[in-house]
Amino acid sequence: MDNQNIAYSILELAVVPQGSTFKETLNNSLALAKVADENNYTRYWFAEHHNSESVGSSATS
């Protein structure tokens, strides 16, 4: 199988770990997105979860 023909993507949940901040979580997500870009990933998605304080990609109601 030729891996160069596979379009890879990342689905990020952006979990805010206990003792961490929302800003730290987004900085970590940004770092991951940069690595994905450097490695030719096709897309970088954020998963949406409603009403969850521990998820940085939480969607509005």
mmCIF file of C-alpha atoms in Angstrom:
data_model
loop_
_atom_site.group_PDB
_atom_site.id
_atom_site.type_symbol
_atom_site.label_atom_id
_atom_site.label_comp_id
_atom_site.label_asym_id
_atom_site.label_seq_id
_atom_site.Cartn_x
_atom_site.Cartn_y
_atom_site.Cartn_z
ATOM 1 C CA MET A 1 0.000 0.000 0.000
ATOM 2 C CA ASP A 2 1.305 3.448 -0.931
ATOM 3 C CA ASN A 3 0.923 5.662 2.186
ATOM 4 C CA GLN A 4 1.479 8.830 0.152
ATOM 5 C CA ASN A 5 -2.020 8.484 -1.315
ATOM 6 C CA ILE A 6 -3.785 8.364 2.056
ATOM 7 C CA ALA A 7 -5.231 11.654 3.346
ATOM 8 C CA TYR A 8 -4.678 11.750 7.102
ATOM 9 C CA SER A 9 -6.570 14.030 9.495
ATOM 10 C CA ILE A 10 -6.582 14.675 13.245
ATOM 11 C CA LEU A 11 -9.697 14.928 15.399
ATOM 12 C CA GLU A 12 -8.772 16.874 18.555
ATOM 13 C CA LEU A 13 -10.922 16.804 21.684
ATOM 14 C CA ALA A 14 -8.816 19.481 23.437
ATOM 15 C CA VAL A 15 -9.249 18.121 26.951
ATOM 16 C CA VAL A 16 -8.350 20.537 29.753
ATOM 17 C CA PRO A 17 -6.538 18.328 32.296
ATOM 18 C CA GLN A 18 -7.056 18.905 36.006
ATOM 19 C CA GLY A 19 -4.578 21.559 37.146
ATOM 20 C CA SER A 20 -4.201 22.964 33.638
ATOM 21 C CA THR A 21 -5.715 26.041 32.025
ATOM 22 C CA PHE A 22 -7.806 26.577 28.932
ATOM 23 C CA LYS A 23 -4.953 28.620 27.459
ATOM 24 C CA GLU A 24 -2.452 25.776 28.013
ATOM 25 C CA THR A 25 -4.856 23.374 26.321
ATOM 26 C CA LEU A 26 -5.212 25.624 23.287
ATOM 27 C CA ASN A 27 -1.432 26.102 23.127
ATOM 28 C CA ASN A 28 -1.039 22.299 23.143
ATOM 29 C CA SER A 29 -3.641 22.011 20.389
ATOM 30 C CA LEU A 30 -1.809 24.652 18.359
ATOM 31 C CA ALA A 31 1.464 22.739 18.759
ATOM 32 C CA LEU A 32 -0.247 19.546 17.567
ATOM 33 C CA ALA A 33 -1.762 21.383 14.594
ATOM 34 C CA LYS A 34 1.695 22.651 13.610
ATOM 35 C CA VAL A 35 3.109 19.114 13.747
ATOM 36 C CA ALA A 36 0.178 17.902 11.643
ATOM 37 C CA ASP A 37 0.861 20.640 9.092
ATOM 38 C CA GLU A 38 4.580 19.827 8.982
ATOM 39 C CA ASN A 39 3.687 16.201 8.294
ATOM 40 C CA ASN A 40 1.196 16.996 5.519
ATOM 41 C CA TYR A 41 -1.980 16.041 7.340
ATOM 42 C CA THR A 42 -5.027 17.037 5.315
ATOM 43 C CA ARG A 43 -7.279 18.403 8.065
ATOM 44 C CA TYR A 44 -7.277 19.266 11.743
ATOM 45 C CA TRP A 45 -10.704 19.066 13.354
ATOM 46 C CA PHE A 46 -11.978 19.956 16.807
ATOM 47 C CA ALA A 47 -14.580 17.656 18.299
ATOM 48 C CA GLU A 48 -17.502 19.501 19.878
ATOM 49 C CA HIS A 49 -18.957 18.427 23.194
ATOM 50 C CA HIS A 50 -21.734 20.415 24.800
ATOM 51 C CA ASN A 51 -21.684 21.559 28.429
ATOM 52 C CA SER A 52 -18.364 20.011 29.378
ATOM 53 C CA GLU A 53 -16.016 22.146 31.456
ATOM 54 C CA SER A 54 -13.096 19.781 30.881
ATOM 55 C CA VAL A 55 -13.221 20.028 27.091
ATOM 56 C CA GLY A 56 -11.620 23.072 25.501
ATOM 57 C CA SER A 57 -13.473 22.542 22.217
ATOM 58 C CA SER A 58 -16.857 22.626 23.895
ATOM 59 C CA ALA A 59 -19.636 23.931 21.662
ATOM 60 C CA THR A 60 -22.101 26.594 22.697
ATOM 61 C CA SER A 61 -25.657 25.566 23.530
#
